[in-house]
C-alpha cells in the first residue's frame, strides 16, 4: 500500500496548531467519572501533533499527578473498545485510572477486530497499513495492574501482545509500547505488529 500524504495548507496548519494548544491546556482539566476514571480531553487526532511524543509524555505526567504516584510507577495499556468501568462496589474509589482517547493511527502486521477490539490476523485483501479506530490509552498504578477489579484486560483476555507506537511508518522513533489484547498472541507476534501515526506533517 502506498501512503498518500494528506495535503496541508497554511490555514489547516494554523488550525492544527491552535487545536494542539487547546488540547495541551485541556489536559490540565480531567473529567472524573463516578467509576474512578479520569478522562483527559476529547478524542484527539494525534496525527496533527508536530511532536506527538511530547503530548504522550505530558499526558503521562498529568496522569501521575492525578493518581498521586511517580510517573515510573504507572502502567500503560491500550484498547479499542470503550474503557470498562470497575464494579459498583469500587465506585467510591476516586481516580483509579486515567484515560485519553486518540485517533489518527495506522496498524501494520495485524488487524483490529471490530466487535472486540482484539488483535487478529490480517486478511489477504487487506492493505499493508490499516486505519485504527479510536484507541483508548489507559494509565494505572503499577500495583493495580494485575488486579482484576481494576484491569479490564486481565478480565477479558489473558493473551496480550506488546505493541510499539512509532512516529512514522519508517519505525525510526518509538514513542511508547503497551499491551493489547490479541487472539493467539504467539502467532500474532511473528507478524511484528506496530502502530504508526498518520503522516499529516510529512513534507510540510
PDB file of C-alpha atoms in Angstrom:
ATOM      1  CA  UNK A   1       0.000   0.000   0.000  1.00  0.00           C
ATOM      2  CA  UNK A   2       1.394   3.377  -0.994  1.00  0.00           C
ATOM      3  CA  UNK A   3       0.689   6.038   1.589  1.00  0.00           C
ATOM      4  CA  UNK A   4      -0.773   9.211   0.135  1.00  0.00           C
ATOM      5  CA  UNK A   5       0.232  12.171   2.259  1.00  0.00           C
ATOM      6  CA  UNK A   6      -2.640  14.460   3.068  1.00  0.00           C
ATOM      7  CA  UNK A   7      -2.140  17.983   1.695  1.00  0.00           C
ATOM      8  CA  UNK A   8      -1.925  20.577   4.441  1.00  0.00           C
ATOM      9  CA  UNK A   9      -2.248  24.238   3.523  1.00  0.00           C
ATOM     10  CA  UNK A  10      -1.315  27.201   5.707  1.00  0.00           C
ATOM     11  CA  UNK A  11      -4.824  27.582   7.118  1.00  0.00           C
ATOM     12  CA  UNK A  12      -5.075  23.912   8.078  1.00  0.00           C
ATOM     13  CA  UNK A  13      -1.634  24.108   9.671  1.00  0.00           C
ATOM     14  CA  UNK A  14      -2.617  27.147  11.734  1.00  0.00           C
ATOM     15  CA  UNK A  15      -5.851  25.491  12.853  1.00  0.00           C
ATOM     16  CA  UNK A  16      -3.954  22.331  13.767  1.00  0.00           C
ATOM     17  CA  UNK A  17      -1.537  24.335  15.901  1.00  0.00           C
ATOM     18  CA  UNK A  18      -4.422  26.059  17.666  1.00  0.00           C
ATOM     19  CA  UNK A  19      -6.032  22.657  18.222  1.00  0.00           C
ATOM     20  CA  UNK A  20      -2.775  21.309  19.624  1.00  0.00           C
ATOM     21  CA  UNK A  21      -2.501  24.234  22.049  1.00  0.00           C
ATOM     22  CA  UNK A  22      -6.112  23.783  23.158  1.00  0.00           C
ATOM     23  CA  UNK A  23      -5.561  20.072  23.779  1.00  0.00           C
ATOM     24  CA  UNK A  24      -2.464  20.763  25.863  1.00  0.00           C
ATOM     25  CA  UNK A  25      -4.441  23.148  28.074  1.00  0.00           C
ATOM     26  CA  UNK A  26      -7.370  20.737  28.381  1.00  0.00           C
ATOM     27  CA  UNK A  27      -5.009  18.050  29.705  1.00  0.00           C
ATOM     28  CA  UNK A  28      -4.956  20.081  32.893  1.00  0.00           C
ATOM     29  CA  UNK A  29      -8.714  19.660  33.408  1.00  0.00           C
ATOM     30  CA  UNK A  30      -9.636  15.955  33.602  1.00  0.00           C
ATOM     31  CA  UNK A  31     -13.241  14.812  33.822  1.00  0.00           C
ATOM     32  CA  UNK A  32     -13.669  12.382  36.723  1.00  0.00           C
ATOM     33  CA  UNK A  33     -16.448   9.832  36.276  1.00  0.00           C
ATOM     34  CA  UNK A  34     -18.257   8.029  39.080  1.00  0.00           C
ATOM     35  CA  UNK A  35     -16.313   4.840  38.392  1.00  0.00           C
ATOM     36  CA  UNK A  36     -12.989   6.498  39.171  1.00  0.00           C
ATOM     37  CA  UNK A  37     -11.795   7.037  35.598  1.00  0.00           C
ATOM     38  CA  UNK A  38     -10.264  10.438  34.948  1.00  0.00           C
ATOM     39  CA  UNK A  39     -10.736  11.201  31.244  1.00  0.00           C
ATOM     40  CA  UNK A  40      -8.331  13.695  29.721  1.00  0.00           C
ATOM     41  CA  UNK A  41      -9.513  15.756  26.728  1.00  0.00           C
ATOM     42  CA  UNK A  42     -11.893  14.668  23.992  1.00  0.00           C
ATOM     43  CA  UNK A  43     -10.851  12.185  21.283  1.00  0.00           C
ATOM     44  CA  UNK A  44      -7.702  13.736  19.861  1.00  0.00           C
ATOM     45  CA  UNK A  45      -6.301  13.255  16.353  1.00  0.00           C
ATOM     46  CA  UNK A  46      -2.674  12.691  17.273  1.00  0.00           C
ATOM     47  CA  UNK A  47      -1.686  12.975  13.626  1.00  0.00           C
ATOM     48  CA  UNK A  48      -1.960  16.754  13.832  1.00  0.00           C
ATOM     49  CA  UNK A  49       0.717  16.995  16.524  1.00  0.00           C
ATOM     50  CA  UNK A  50       4.116  18.095  15.287  1.00  0.00           C
ATOM     51  CA  UNK A  51       5.605  16.460  18.399  1.00  0.00           C
ATOM     52  CA  UNK A  52       3.280  13.603  19.345  1.00  0.00           C
ATOM     53  CA  UNK A  53       5.812  12.163  21.773  1.00  0.00           C
ATOM     54  CA  UNK A  54       5.636  15.388  23.792  1.00  0.00           C
ATOM     55  CA  UNK A  55       1.855  15.061  24.002  1.00  0.00           C
ATOM     56  CA  UNK A  56       2.034  11.463  25.266  1.00  0.00           C
ATOM     57  CA  UNK A  57       4.704  12.488  27.774  1.00  0.00           C
ATOM     58  CA  UNK A  58       2.551  15.378  29.004  1.00  0.00           C
ATOM     59  CA  UNK A  59      -0.457  13.107  29.477  1.00  0.00           C
ATOM     60  CA  UNK A  60       1.690  10.569  31.341  1.00  0.00           C
ATOM     61  CA  UNK A  61       2.983  13.273  33.677  1.00  0.00           C
ATOM     62  CA  UNK A  62      -0.532  14.569  34.243  1.00  0.00           C
ATOM     63  CA  UNK A  63      -1.780  11.034  34.920  1.00  0.00           C
ATOM     64  CA  UNK A  64       0.931  10.602  37.550  1.00  0.00           C
ATOM     65  CA  UNK A  65      -0.163  13.823  39.239  1.00  0.00           C
ATOM     66  CA  UNK A  66      -3.836  12.828  39.176  1.00  0.00           C
ATOM     67  CA  UNK A  67      -3.146   9.346  40.571  1.00  0.00           C
ATOM     68  CA  UNK A  68      -0.620  10.636  43.084  1.00  0.00           C
ATOM     69  CA  UNK A  69       2.281   8.384  42.080  1.00  0.00           C
ATOM     70  CA  UNK A  70       5.618   8.887  40.277  1.00  0.00           C
ATOM     71  CA  UNK A  71       5.381   8.540  36.506  1.00  0.00           C
ATOM     72  CA  UNK A  72       7.679   5.488  36.531  1.00  0.00           C
ATOM     73  CA  UNK A  73       5.143   3.649  38.714  1.00  0.00           C
ATOM     74  CA  UNK A  74       2.423   3.827  36.069  1.00  0.00           C
ATOM     75  CA  UNK A  75       1.388   1.005  33.752  1.00  0.00           C
ATOM     76  CA  UNK A  76       0.108   1.886  30.286  1.00  0.00           C
ATOM     77  CA  UNK A  77      -2.319  -0.269  28.318  1.00  0.00           C
ATOM     78  CA  UNK A  78      -4.346   0.318  25.160  1.00  0.00           C
ATOM     79  CA  UNK A  79      -7.675  -0.909  23.887  1.00  0.00           C
ATOM     80  CA  UNK A  80     -10.058  -0.073  21.059  1.00  0.00           C
ATOM     81  CA  UNK A  81     -13.269  -0.855  22.874  1.00  0.00           C
ATOM     82  CA  UNK A  82     -14.527   1.724  25.423  1.00  0.00           C
ATOM     83  CA  UNK A  83     -12.797   1.593  28.788  1.00  0.00           C
ATOM     84  CA  UNK A  84     -14.777  -0.702  31.042  1.00  0.00           C
ATOM     85  CA  UNK A  85     -15.795   0.603  34.423  1.00  0.00           C
ATOM     86  CA  UNK A  86     -14.956  -1.100  37.735  1.00  0.00           C
ATOM     87  CA  UNK A  87     -17.750  -2.903  39.632  1.00  0.00           C
ATOM     88  CA  UNK A  88     -20.262  -0.687  41.516  1.00  0.00           C
ATOM     89  CA  UNK A  89     -18.713  -1.534  44.884  1.00  0.00           C
ATOM     90  CA  UNK A  90     -15.489   0.183  43.822  1.00  0.00           C
ATOM     91  CA  UNK A  91     -17.223   3.350  42.597  1.00  0.00           C
ATOM     92  CA  UNK A  92     -16.225   5.187  45.764  1.00  0.00           C
ATOM     93  CA  UNK A  93     -12.548   4.815  44.874  1.00  0.00           C
ATOM     94  CA  UNK A  94     -11.721   8.061  43.116  1.00  0.00           C
ATOM     95  CA  UNK A  95      -9.107   8.327  40.419  1.00  0.00           C
ATOM     96  CA  UNK A  96      -8.395   4.651  39.760  1.00  0.00           C
ATOM     97  CA  UNK A  97      -7.146   5.229  36.220  1.00  0.00           C
ATOM     98  CA  UNK A  98      -6.550   7.949  33.664  1.00  0.00           C
ATOM     99  CA  UNK A  99      -7.690   7.610  30.062  1.00  0.00           C
ATOM    100  CA  UNK A 100      -7.050   9.583  26.883  1.00  0.00           C
ATOM    101  CA  UNK A 101      -8.578   8.663  23.522  1.00  0.00           C
ATOM    102  CA  UNK A 102      -6.560   9.201  20.343  1.00  0.00           C
ATOM    103  CA  UNK A 103      -7.292   8.844  16.640  1.00  0.00           C
ATOM    104  CA  UNK A 104      -5.164   9.239  13.512  1.00  0.00           C
ATOM    105  CA  UNK A 105      -3.309   5.921  13.783  1.00  0.00           C
ATOM    106  CA  UNK A 106      -2.391   3.113  11.386  1.00  0.00           C
ATOM    107  CA  UNK A 107      -1.555  -0.518  12.176  1.00  0.00           C
ATOM    108  CA  UNK A 108       0.673  -2.991  10.321  1.00  0.00           C
ATOM    109  CA  UNK A 109       1.032  -6.734  10.880  1.00  0.00           C
ATOM    110  CA  UNK A 110      -2.433  -7.284  12.384  1.00  0.00           C
ATOM    111  CA  UNK A 111      -5.961  -6.061  12.087  1.00  0.00           C
ATOM    112  CA  UNK A 112      -8.226  -4.998  14.935  1.00  0.00           C
ATOM    113  CA  UNK A 113     -11.472  -6.938  15.198  1.00  0.00           C
ATOM    114  CA  UNK A 114     -14.383  -4.510  15.211  1.00  0.00           C
ATOM    115  CA  UNK A 115     -16.570  -6.371  17.695  1.00  0.00           C
ATOM    116  CA  UNK A 116     -13.939  -6.978  20.390  1.00  0.00           C
ATOM    117  CA  UNK A 117     -11.033  -4.629  19.722  1.00  0.00           C
ATOM    118  CA  UNK A 118      -8.651  -7.626  19.831  1.00  0.00           C
ATOM    119  CA  UNK A 119      -5.679  -8.015  17.507  1.00  0.00           C
ATOM    120  CA  UNK A 120      -6.267 -10.731  14.936  1.00  0.00           C
ATOM    121  CA  UNK A 121      -4.747 -11.995  11.689  1.00  0.00           C
ATOM    122  CA  UNK A 122      -4.868  -9.827   8.591  1.00  0.00           C
ATOM    123  CA  UNK A 123      -6.789 -10.910   5.508  1.00  0.00           C
ATOM    124  CA  UNK A 124      -5.334 -11.363   2.037  1.00  0.00           C
ATOM    125  CA  UNK A 125      -7.303  -8.396   0.745  1.00  0.00           C
ATOM    126  CA  UNK A 126      -6.026  -6.073   3.479  1.00  0.00           C
ATOM    127  CA  UNK A 127      -3.600  -3.275   2.559  1.00  0.00           C
ATOM    128  CA  UNK A 128      -0.236  -3.086   4.312  1.00  0.00           C
ATOM    129  CA  UNK A 129      -1.433  -0.343   6.651  1.00  0.00           C
ATOM    130  CA  UNK A 130      -4.917  -0.348   8.148  1.00  0.00           C
ATOM    131  CA  UNK A 131      -6.632   2.586   9.876  1.00  0.00           C
ATOM    132  CA  UNK A 132      -7.186   2.198  13.602  1.00  0.00           C
ATOM    133  CA  UNK A 133     -10.461   3.233  15.251  1.00  0.00           C
ATOM    134  CA  UNK A 134     -10.371   5.273  18.413  1.00  0.00           C
ATOM    135  CA  UNK A 135      -7.632   3.951  20.674  1.00  0.00           C
ATOM    136  CA  UNK A 136      -8.026   4.384  24.424  1.00  0.00           C
ATOM    137  CA  UNK A 137      -4.717   4.792  26.267  1.00  0.00           C
ATOM    138  CA  UNK A 138      -5.122   3.979  29.960  1.00  0.00           C
ATOM    139  CA  UNK A 139      -2.634   4.673  32.744  1.00  0.00           C
ATOM    140  CA  UNK A 140      -2.965   2.844  36.076  1.00  0.00           C
ATOM    141  CA  UNK A 141      -0.871   2.488  39.200  1.00  0.00           C
ATOM    142  CA  UNK A 142       1.549  -0.397  38.755  1.00  0.00           C
ATOM    143  CA  UNK A 143       0.384  -2.149  41.905  1.00  0.00           C
ATOM    144  CA  UNK A 144      -3.157  -2.305  40.466  1.00  0.00           C
ATOM    145  CA  UNK A 145      -2.210  -3.618  37.036  1.00  0.00           C
ATOM    146  CA  UNK A 146      -2.775  -7.275  37.922  1.00  0.00           C
ATOM    147  CA  UNK A 147      -5.913  -6.670  39.987  1.00  0.00           C
ATOM    148  CA  UNK A 148      -8.994  -7.969  38.177  1.00  0.00           C
ATOM    149  CA  UNK A 149     -11.096  -5.228  39.764  1.00  0.00           C
ATOM    150  CA  UNK A 150      -9.078  -2.532  38.012  1.00  0.00           C
ATOM    151  CA  UNK A 151      -7.792  -4.183  34.834  1.00  0.00           C
ATOM    152  CA  UNK A 152     -10.322  -4.970  32.138  1.00  0.00           C
ATOM    153  CA  UNK A 153      -7.578  -6.580  30.061  1.00  0.00           C
ATOM    154  CA  UNK A 154      -6.962  -9.259  32.682  1.00  0.00           C
ATOM    155  CA  UNK A 155     -10.708  -9.792  32.972  1.00  0.00           C
ATOM    156  CA  UNK A 156     -11.343 -10.267  29.257  1.00  0.00           C
ATOM    157  CA  UNK A 157      -8.275 -11.831  27.784  1.00  0.00           C
ATOM    158  CA  UNK A 158      -5.124 -13.241  29.370  1.00  0.00           C
ATOM    159  CA  UNK A 159      -3.398 -13.263  25.976  1.00  0.00           C
ATOM    160  CA  UNK A 160      -1.820  -9.884  25.287  1.00  0.00           C
ATOM    161  CA  UNK A 161       0.856  -8.587  22.963  1.00  0.00           C
ATOM    162  CA  UNK A 162       3.297  -5.714  23.445  1.00  0.00           C
ATOM    163  CA  UNK A 163       2.703  -3.292  20.573  1.00  0.00           C
ATOM    164  CA  UNK A 164       5.007  -0.333  19.835  1.00  0.00           C
ATOM    165  CA  UNK A 165       3.729   3.057  18.700  1.00  0.00           C
ATOM    166  CA  UNK A 166       6.032   4.772  16.196  1.00  0.00           C
ATOM    167  CA  UNK A 167       6.045   8.355  14.991  1.00  0.00           C
ATOM    168  CA  UNK A 168       6.069   7.217  11.352  1.00  0.00           C
ATOM    169  CA  UNK A 169       5.938   4.114   9.181  1.00  0.00           C
ATOM    170  CA  UNK A 170       9.742   4.041   8.879  1.00  0.00           C
ATOM    171  CA  UNK A 171       9.820   2.931  12.561  1.00  0.00           C
ATOM    172  CA  UNK A 172      12.619   5.389  13.283  1.00  0.00           C
ATOM    173  CA  UNK A 173      11.352   6.553  16.666  1.00  0.00           C
ATOM    174  CA  UNK A 174       9.272   4.569  19.139  1.00  0.00           C
ATOM    175  CA  UNK A 175       7.078   6.758  21.340  1.00  0.00           C
ATOM    176  CA  UNK A 176       5.909   4.031  23.716  1.00  0.00           C
ATOM    177  CA  UNK A 177       4.942   0.364  23.938  1.00  0.00           C
ATOM    178  CA  UNK A 178       1.816  -1.058  25.539  1.00  0.00           C
ATOM    179  CA  UNK A 179      -0.051  -4.380  25.843  1.00  0.00           C
ATOM    180  CA  UNK A 180      -3.090  -5.018  23.669  1.00  0.00           C
ATOM    181  CA  UNK A 181      -5.461  -7.972  23.794  1.00  0.00           C
ATOM    182  CA  UNK A 182      -4.850 -10.465  20.989  1.00  0.00           C
ATOM    183  CA  UNK A 183      -6.153 -13.744  19.650  1.00  0.00           C
ATOM    184  CA  UNK A 184      -3.275 -16.255  19.571  1.00  0.00           C
ATOM    185  CA  UNK A 185      -0.694 -13.703  20.721  1.00  0.00           C
ATOM    186  CA  UNK A 186       2.230 -16.018  19.929  1.00  0.00           C
ATOM    187  CA  UNK A 187       1.204 -16.253  16.277  1.00  0.00           C
ATOM    188  CA  UNK A 188       0.460 -12.534  16.059  1.00  0.00           C
ATOM    189  CA  UNK A 189       3.907 -11.688  17.465  1.00  0.00           C
ATOM    190  CA  UNK A 190       5.535 -13.307  14.414  1.00  0.00           C
ATOM    191  CA  UNK A 191       3.964 -10.576  12.269  1.00  0.00           C
ATOM    192  CA  UNK A 192       5.661  -7.830  14.342  1.00  0.00           C
ATOM    193  CA  UNK A 193       2.530  -5.674  14.646  1.00  0.00           C
ATOM    194  CA  UNK A 194       3.071  -1.977  15.206  1.00  0.00           C
ATOM    195  CA  UNK A 195       1.090   1.233  15.342  1.00  0.00           C
ATOM    196  CA  UNK A 196       2.028   4.390  13.452  1.00  0.00           C
ATOM    197  CA  UNK A 197       0.876   7.984  13.452  1.00  0.00           C
ATOM    198  CA  UNK A 198      -0.713   9.113  10.191  1.00  0.00           C
ATOM    199  CA  UNK A 199       1.801  11.391   8.415  1.00  0.00           C
ATOM    200  CA  UNK A 200      -0.072  14.696   8.275  1.00  0.00           C
ATOM    201  CA  UNK A 201       3.046  16.766   8.761  1.00  0.00           C
ATOM    202  CA  UNK A 202       5.454  14.950   6.441  1.00  0.00           C
ATOM    203  CA  UNK A 203       6.675  17.157   3.649  1.00  0.00           C
ATOM    204  CA  UNK A 204       5.190  20.303   5.205  1.00  0.00           C
TER     205      UNK A 204
END
